[in-house]
Short mmCIF file of C-alpha atoms and ligand atoms in Angstrom, two decimals:
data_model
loop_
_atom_site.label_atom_id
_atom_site.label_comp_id
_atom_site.label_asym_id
_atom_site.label_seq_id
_atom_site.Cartn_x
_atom_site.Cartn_y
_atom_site.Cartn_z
CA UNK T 26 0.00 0.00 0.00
CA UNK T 27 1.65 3.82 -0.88
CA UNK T 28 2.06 5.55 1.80
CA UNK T 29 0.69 8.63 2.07
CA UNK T 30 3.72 11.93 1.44
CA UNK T 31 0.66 15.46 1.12
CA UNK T 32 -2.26 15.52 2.82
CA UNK T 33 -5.66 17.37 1.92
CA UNK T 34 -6.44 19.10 5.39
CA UNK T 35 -5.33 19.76 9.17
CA UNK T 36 -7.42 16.96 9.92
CA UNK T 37 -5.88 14.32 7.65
CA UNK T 38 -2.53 15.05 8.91
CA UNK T 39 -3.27 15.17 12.38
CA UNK T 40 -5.54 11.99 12.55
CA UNK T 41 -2.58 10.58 10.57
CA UNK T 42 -0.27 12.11 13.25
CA UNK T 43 -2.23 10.50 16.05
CA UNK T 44 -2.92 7.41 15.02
CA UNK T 45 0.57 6.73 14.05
CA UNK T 46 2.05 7.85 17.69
CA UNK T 47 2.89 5.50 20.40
CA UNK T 48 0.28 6.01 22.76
CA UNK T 49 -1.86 6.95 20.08
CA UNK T 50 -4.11 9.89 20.50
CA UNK T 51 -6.94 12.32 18.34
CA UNK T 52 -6.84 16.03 19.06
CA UNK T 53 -10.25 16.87 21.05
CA UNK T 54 -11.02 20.29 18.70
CA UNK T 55 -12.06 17.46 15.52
CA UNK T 56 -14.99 16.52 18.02
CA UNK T 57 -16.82 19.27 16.89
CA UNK T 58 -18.66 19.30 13.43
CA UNK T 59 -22.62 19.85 13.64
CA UNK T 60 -23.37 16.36 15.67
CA UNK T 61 -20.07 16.83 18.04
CA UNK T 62 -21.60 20.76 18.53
CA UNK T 63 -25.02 19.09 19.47
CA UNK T 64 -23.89 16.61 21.55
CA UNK T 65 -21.87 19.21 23.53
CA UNK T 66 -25.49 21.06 24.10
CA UNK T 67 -26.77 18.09 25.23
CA UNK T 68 -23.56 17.51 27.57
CA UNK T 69 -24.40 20.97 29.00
CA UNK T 70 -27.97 20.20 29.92
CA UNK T 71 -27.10 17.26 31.96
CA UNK T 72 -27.31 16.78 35.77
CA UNK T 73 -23.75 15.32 36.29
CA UNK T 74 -22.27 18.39 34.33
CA UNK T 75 -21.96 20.87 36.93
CA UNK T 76 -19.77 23.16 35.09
CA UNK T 77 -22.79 24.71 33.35
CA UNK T 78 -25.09 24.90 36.52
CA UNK T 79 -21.86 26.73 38.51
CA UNK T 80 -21.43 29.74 35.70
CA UNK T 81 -25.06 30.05 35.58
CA UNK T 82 -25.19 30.15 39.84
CA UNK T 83 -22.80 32.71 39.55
CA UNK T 84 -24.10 35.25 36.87
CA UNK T 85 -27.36 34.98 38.73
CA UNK T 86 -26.03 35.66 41.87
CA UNK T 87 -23.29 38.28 41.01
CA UNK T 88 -24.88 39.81 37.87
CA UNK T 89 -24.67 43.54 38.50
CA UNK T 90 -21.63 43.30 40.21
CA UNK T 91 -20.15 41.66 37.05
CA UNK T 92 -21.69 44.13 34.46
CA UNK T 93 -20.47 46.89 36.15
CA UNK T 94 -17.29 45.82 36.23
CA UNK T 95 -17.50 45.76 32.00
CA UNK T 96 -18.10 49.42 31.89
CA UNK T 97 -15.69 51.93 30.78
CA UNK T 98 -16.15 55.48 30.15
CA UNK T 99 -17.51 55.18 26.96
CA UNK T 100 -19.26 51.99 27.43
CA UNK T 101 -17.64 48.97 25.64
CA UNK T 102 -17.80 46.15 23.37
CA UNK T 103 -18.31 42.53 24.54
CA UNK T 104 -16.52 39.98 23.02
CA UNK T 105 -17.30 36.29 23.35
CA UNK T 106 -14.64 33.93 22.28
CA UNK T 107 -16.58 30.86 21.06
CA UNK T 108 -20.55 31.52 22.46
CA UNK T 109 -22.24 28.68 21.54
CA UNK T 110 -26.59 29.30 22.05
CA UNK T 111 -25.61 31.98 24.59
CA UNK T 112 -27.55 30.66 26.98
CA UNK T 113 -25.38 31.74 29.87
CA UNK T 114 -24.75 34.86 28.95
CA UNK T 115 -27.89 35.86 28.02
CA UNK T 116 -28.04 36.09 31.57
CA UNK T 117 -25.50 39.05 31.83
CA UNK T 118 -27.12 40.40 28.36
CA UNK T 119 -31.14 40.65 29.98
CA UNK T 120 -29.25 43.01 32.78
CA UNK T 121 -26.92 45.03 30.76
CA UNK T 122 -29.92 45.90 28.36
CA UNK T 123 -32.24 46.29 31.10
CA UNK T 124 -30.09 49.19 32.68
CA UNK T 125 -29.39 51.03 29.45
CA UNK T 126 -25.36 50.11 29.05
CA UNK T 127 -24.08 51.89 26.67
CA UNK T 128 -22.29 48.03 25.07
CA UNK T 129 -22.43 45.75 21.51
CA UNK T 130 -22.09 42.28 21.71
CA UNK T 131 -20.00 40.35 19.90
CA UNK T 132 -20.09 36.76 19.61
CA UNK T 133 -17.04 35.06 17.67
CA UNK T 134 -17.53 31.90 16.03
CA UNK T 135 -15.66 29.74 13.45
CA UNK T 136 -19.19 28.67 12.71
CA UNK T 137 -22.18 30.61 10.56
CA UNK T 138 -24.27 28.68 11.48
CA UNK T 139 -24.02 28.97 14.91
CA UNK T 140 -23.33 32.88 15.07
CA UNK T 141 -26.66 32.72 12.53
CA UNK T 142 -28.60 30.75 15.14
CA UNK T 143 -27.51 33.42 18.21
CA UNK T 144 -28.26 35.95 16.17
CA UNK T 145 -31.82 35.10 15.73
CA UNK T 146 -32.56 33.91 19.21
CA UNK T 147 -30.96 37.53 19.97
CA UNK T 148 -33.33 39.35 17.86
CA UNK T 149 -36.21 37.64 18.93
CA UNK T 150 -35.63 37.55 23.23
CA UNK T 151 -33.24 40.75 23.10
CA UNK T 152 -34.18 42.77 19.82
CA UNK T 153 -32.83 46.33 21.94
CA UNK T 154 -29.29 45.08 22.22
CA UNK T 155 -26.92 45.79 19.34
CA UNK T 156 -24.96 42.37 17.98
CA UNK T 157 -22.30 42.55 15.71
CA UNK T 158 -21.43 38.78 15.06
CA UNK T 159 -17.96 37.95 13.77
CA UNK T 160 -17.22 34.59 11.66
CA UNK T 161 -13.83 33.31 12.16
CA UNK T 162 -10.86 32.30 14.04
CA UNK T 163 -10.75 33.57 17.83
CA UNK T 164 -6.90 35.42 17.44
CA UNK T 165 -7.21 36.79 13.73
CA UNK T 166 -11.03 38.37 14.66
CA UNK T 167 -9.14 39.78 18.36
CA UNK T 168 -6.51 41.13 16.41
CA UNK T 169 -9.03 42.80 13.73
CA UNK T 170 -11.43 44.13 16.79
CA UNK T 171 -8.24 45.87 18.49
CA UNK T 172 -7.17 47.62 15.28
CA UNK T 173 -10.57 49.48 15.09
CA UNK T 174 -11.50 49.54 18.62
CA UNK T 175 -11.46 52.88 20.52
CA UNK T 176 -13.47 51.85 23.44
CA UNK T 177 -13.15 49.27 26.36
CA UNK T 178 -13.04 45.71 25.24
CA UNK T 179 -14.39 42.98 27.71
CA UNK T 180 -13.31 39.52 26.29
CA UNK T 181 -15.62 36.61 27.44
CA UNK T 182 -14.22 32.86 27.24
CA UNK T 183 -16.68 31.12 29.28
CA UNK T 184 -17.44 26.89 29.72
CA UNK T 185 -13.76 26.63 31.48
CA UNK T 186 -12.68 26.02 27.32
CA UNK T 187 -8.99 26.65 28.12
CA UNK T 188 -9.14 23.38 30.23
CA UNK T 189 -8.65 21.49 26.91
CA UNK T 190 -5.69 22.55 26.39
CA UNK T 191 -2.26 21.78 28.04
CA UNK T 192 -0.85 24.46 30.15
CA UNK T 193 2.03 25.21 27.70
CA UNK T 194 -0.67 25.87 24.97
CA UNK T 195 -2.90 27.48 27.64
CA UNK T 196 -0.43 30.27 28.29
CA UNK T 197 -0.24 30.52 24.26
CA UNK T 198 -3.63 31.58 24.36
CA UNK T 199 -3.88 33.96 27.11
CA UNK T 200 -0.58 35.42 25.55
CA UNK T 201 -2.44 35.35 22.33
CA UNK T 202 -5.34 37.31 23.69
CA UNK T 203 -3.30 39.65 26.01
CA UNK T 204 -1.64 41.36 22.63
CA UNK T 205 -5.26 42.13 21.24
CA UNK T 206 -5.21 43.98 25.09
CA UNK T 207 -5.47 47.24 25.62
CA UNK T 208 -4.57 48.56 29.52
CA UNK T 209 -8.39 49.35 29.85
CA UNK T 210 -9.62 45.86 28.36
CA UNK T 211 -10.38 43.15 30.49
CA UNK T 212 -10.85 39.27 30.33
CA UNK T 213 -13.03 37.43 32.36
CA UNK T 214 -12.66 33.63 31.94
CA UNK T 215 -14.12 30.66 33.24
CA UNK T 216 -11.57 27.68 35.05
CA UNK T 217 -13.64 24.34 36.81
CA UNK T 218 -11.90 24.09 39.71
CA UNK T 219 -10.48 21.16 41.70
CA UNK T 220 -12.91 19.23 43.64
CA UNK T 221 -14.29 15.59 44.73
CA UNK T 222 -12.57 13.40 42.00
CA UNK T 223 -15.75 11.07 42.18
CA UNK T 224 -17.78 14.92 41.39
CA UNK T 225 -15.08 15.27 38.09
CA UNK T 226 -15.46 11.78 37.14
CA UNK T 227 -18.98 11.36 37.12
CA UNK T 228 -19.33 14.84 34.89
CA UNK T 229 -17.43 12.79 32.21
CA UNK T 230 -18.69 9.82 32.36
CA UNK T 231 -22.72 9.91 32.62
CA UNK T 232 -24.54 6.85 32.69
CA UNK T 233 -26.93 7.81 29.89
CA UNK T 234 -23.60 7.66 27.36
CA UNK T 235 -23.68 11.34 26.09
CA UNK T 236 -20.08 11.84 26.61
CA UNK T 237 -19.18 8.22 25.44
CA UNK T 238 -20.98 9.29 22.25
CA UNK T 239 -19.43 12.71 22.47
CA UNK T 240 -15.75 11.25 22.35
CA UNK T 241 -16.45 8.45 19.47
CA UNK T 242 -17.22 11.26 17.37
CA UNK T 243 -14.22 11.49 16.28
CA UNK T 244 -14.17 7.71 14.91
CA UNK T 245 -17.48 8.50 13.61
CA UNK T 246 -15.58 11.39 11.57
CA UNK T 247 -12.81 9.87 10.25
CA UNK T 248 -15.31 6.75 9.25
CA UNK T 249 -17.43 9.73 7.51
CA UNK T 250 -14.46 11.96 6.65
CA UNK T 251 -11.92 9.65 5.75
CA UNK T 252 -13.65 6.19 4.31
CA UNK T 253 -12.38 4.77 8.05
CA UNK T 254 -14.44 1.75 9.45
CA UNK T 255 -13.50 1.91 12.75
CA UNK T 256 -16.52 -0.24 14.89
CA UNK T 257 -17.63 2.15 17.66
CA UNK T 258 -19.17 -0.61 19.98
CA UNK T 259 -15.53 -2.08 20.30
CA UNK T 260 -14.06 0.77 21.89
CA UNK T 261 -14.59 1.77 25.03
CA UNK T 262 -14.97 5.52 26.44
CA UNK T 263 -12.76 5.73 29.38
CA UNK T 264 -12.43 8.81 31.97
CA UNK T 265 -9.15 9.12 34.87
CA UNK T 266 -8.71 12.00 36.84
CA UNK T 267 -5.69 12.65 38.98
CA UNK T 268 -6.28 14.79 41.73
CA UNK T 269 -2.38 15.56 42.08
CA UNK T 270 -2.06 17.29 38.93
CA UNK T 271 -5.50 18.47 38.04
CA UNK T 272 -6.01 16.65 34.75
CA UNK T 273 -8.71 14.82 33.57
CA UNK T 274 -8.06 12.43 30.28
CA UNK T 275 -10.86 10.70 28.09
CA UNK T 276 -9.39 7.44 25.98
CA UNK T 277 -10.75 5.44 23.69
CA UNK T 278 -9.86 1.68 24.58
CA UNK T 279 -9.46 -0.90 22.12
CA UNK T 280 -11.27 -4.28 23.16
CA UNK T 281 -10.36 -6.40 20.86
CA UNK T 282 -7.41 -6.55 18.50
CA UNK T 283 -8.37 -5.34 15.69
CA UNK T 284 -7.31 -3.11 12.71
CA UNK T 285 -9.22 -0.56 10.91
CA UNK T 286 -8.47 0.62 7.60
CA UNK T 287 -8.22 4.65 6.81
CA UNK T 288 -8.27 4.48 2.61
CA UNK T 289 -7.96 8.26 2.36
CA UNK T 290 -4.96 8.22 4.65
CA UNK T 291 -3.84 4.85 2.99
CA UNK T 292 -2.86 3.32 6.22
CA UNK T 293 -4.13 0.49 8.33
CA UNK T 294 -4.38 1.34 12.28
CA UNK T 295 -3.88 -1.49 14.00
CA UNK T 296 -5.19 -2.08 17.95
CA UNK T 297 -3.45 -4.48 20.54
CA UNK T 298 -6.04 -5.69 22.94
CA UNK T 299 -6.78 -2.54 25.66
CA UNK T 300 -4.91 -0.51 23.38
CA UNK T 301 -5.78 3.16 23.68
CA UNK T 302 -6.35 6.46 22.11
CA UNK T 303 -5.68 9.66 24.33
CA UNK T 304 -8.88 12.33 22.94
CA UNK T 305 -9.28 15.04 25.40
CA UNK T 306 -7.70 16.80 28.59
CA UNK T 307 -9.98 18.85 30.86
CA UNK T 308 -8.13 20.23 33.16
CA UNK T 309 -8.95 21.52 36.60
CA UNK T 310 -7.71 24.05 38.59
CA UNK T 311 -6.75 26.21 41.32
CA UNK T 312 -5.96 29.79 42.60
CA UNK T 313 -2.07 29.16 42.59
CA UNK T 314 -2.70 27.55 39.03
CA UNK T 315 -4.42 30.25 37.21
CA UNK T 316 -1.75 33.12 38.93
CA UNK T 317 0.87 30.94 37.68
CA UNK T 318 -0.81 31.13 33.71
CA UNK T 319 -1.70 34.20 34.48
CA UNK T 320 1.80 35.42 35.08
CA UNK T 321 3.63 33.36 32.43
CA UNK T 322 1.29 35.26 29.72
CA UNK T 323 1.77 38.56 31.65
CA UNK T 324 -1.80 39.12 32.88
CA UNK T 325 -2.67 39.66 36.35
CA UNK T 326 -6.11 38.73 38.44
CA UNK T 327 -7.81 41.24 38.90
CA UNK T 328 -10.81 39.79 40.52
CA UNK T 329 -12.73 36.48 40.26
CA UNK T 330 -16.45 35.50 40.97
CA UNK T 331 -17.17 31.99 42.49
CA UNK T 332 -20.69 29.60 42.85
CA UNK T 333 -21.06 29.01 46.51
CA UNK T 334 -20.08 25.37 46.37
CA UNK T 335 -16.47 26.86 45.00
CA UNK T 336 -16.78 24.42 41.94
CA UNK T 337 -16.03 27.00 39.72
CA UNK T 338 -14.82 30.38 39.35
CA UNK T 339 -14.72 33.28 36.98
CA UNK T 340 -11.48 35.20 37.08
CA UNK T 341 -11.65 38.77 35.84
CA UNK T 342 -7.97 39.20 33.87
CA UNK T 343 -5.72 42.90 32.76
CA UNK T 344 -2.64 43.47 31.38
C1 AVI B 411 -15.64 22.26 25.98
N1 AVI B 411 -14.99 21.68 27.17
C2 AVI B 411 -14.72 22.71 28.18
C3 AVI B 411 -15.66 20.49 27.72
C4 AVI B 411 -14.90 19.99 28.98
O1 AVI B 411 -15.49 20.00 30.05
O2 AVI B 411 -13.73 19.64 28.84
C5 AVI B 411 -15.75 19.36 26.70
C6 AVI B 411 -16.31 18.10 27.28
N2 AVI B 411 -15.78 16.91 27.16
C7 AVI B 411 -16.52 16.00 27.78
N3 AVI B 411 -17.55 16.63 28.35
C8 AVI B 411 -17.43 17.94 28.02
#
């Protein structure tokens, strides 16, 4: 079989990349195409995942308190990196139009679809509030906003997002965001914090099988994607979480031995018994944590907002 030497997309070569690794692994951001995005929703709505119940306790409970800390002198432009239906901060948008801010909103999206679908739900439940969606990455749209932005920025990055990525690529981002920063801008950012490991395991690892279905997306993509036929019922989803460090991993785990064939990649995969693929990180976290990102990318806390459990906290970031 030729082996393949130029490949067609990001995808190909990283699926490629993975698969051919020892441990194997699939990068978590190919999870989402229109049934990863609505299993996610469905993730959100459930009882055993308490990070959307947390940032929803605490925008009820601190909701002025938070918008007033968005305002600037000439009010300011909120900017949501990656808003999904909105639902939380919805929230925050029902006060801010309530007491007149002076704001636009500004969802960012690599998705149409999804900005298309905010945008209507906007018009109808909000239809005073100005929103100016943006299509495309979350860096090259920052970097566009702060070359035309005179007034106060407030960056939103809610759903404790950056836990998918590894702390070296973490401070990446908030390094990434900080030079879109201007010394009045803020950032206020979502981080799950550590708590019961039984609390984390359970939120990834429901009993109804959302998440399980959640993480075989990714098979189910490269079967759809790539011609794969990798057979979902003979992987398992399995969740760990260690305490010490913070980290929760999903894997894929190989029952059987088996090999599954990838004709677009031309290349055979092939599974040891209990062999596994590494898909996600979800990373938890703590005060000393989040200073120590913060200070690597040269941002400093400013503030932070918690649920009264302490799951969770919102931590209000400047230059
Ligand atoms: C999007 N992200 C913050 C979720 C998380 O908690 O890591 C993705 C997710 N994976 C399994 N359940 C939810």
């Amino acid at each position: 079989m030729k082996s393949i030497t130029k490949f067609d997309s990001a995808f190909e070569e990283d699926t490629y990349k993975g698969l051919n690794s020892h441990p194997k692994y699939l990068l978590s951001k190919y999870i989402y195409d229109n049934h990863g995005d609505k299993l996610f929703q469905k993730i959100m709505d459930m009882p055993e995942y308490y990070l959307t119940e947390c940032e929803t306790e605490i925008f009820k409970a601190h909701t002025s308190a938070i918008a007033d800390s968005f305002n600037g002198p000439e009010g300011f432009d909120l900017i949501e990196l990656g808003a999904g239906d909105g639902k939380k901060t919805k929230i925050l948008l029902r006060y801010l139009a309530k007491k007149n801010y002076d704001f636009t909103y500004q969802p960012v999206d690599i998705s149409q679809s999804v900005l298309d679908e905010l945008q209507s739900s906007l018009l109808e439940e909000l239809p005073e509030i100005t929103v100016k969606t943006q299509q495309g990455t979350y860096f090259k749209t920052l970097e566009r906003l702060s070359d035309y932005n005179t007034r106060k920025k407030v960056i939103l990055v809610l759903g404790s997002n950056i836990g998918n990525l590894l702390h070296k690529d973490a401070i990446d981002f908030l390094k990434n965001i900080k030079s879109s920063m201007s010394a009045e801008d803020m950032l206020f950012m979502g981080f799950d914090q550590k708590k019961d490991p039984q609390k984390i395991l359970d939120a990834y690892n429901d009993p109804t099988g959302i998440t399980e279905a959640f993480n075989k997306n990714l098979l189910s993509r490269i079967n759809k994607e790539l011609g794969a036929n990798f057979d979902l019922d003979s992987f398992l989803h399995w969740e760990t979480y260690n305490p010490e460090t913070g980290t929760a991993k999903s894997f894929l785990v190989s029952k059987t031995e088996q090999e599954v064939k990838i004709p677009k990649l031309y290349f055979t995969a092939h599974f040891k018994p209990w062999e596994t693929i590494h898909t996600e990180i979800s990373q938890k976290y703590d005060d000393e944590v989040v200073q120590w990102l913060a200070g690597e990318s040269g941002l400093r806390i400013e503030t932070f907002f918690t649920d009264k459990e302490g799951y969770y906290k919102n931590y209000v970031f400047r230059k």
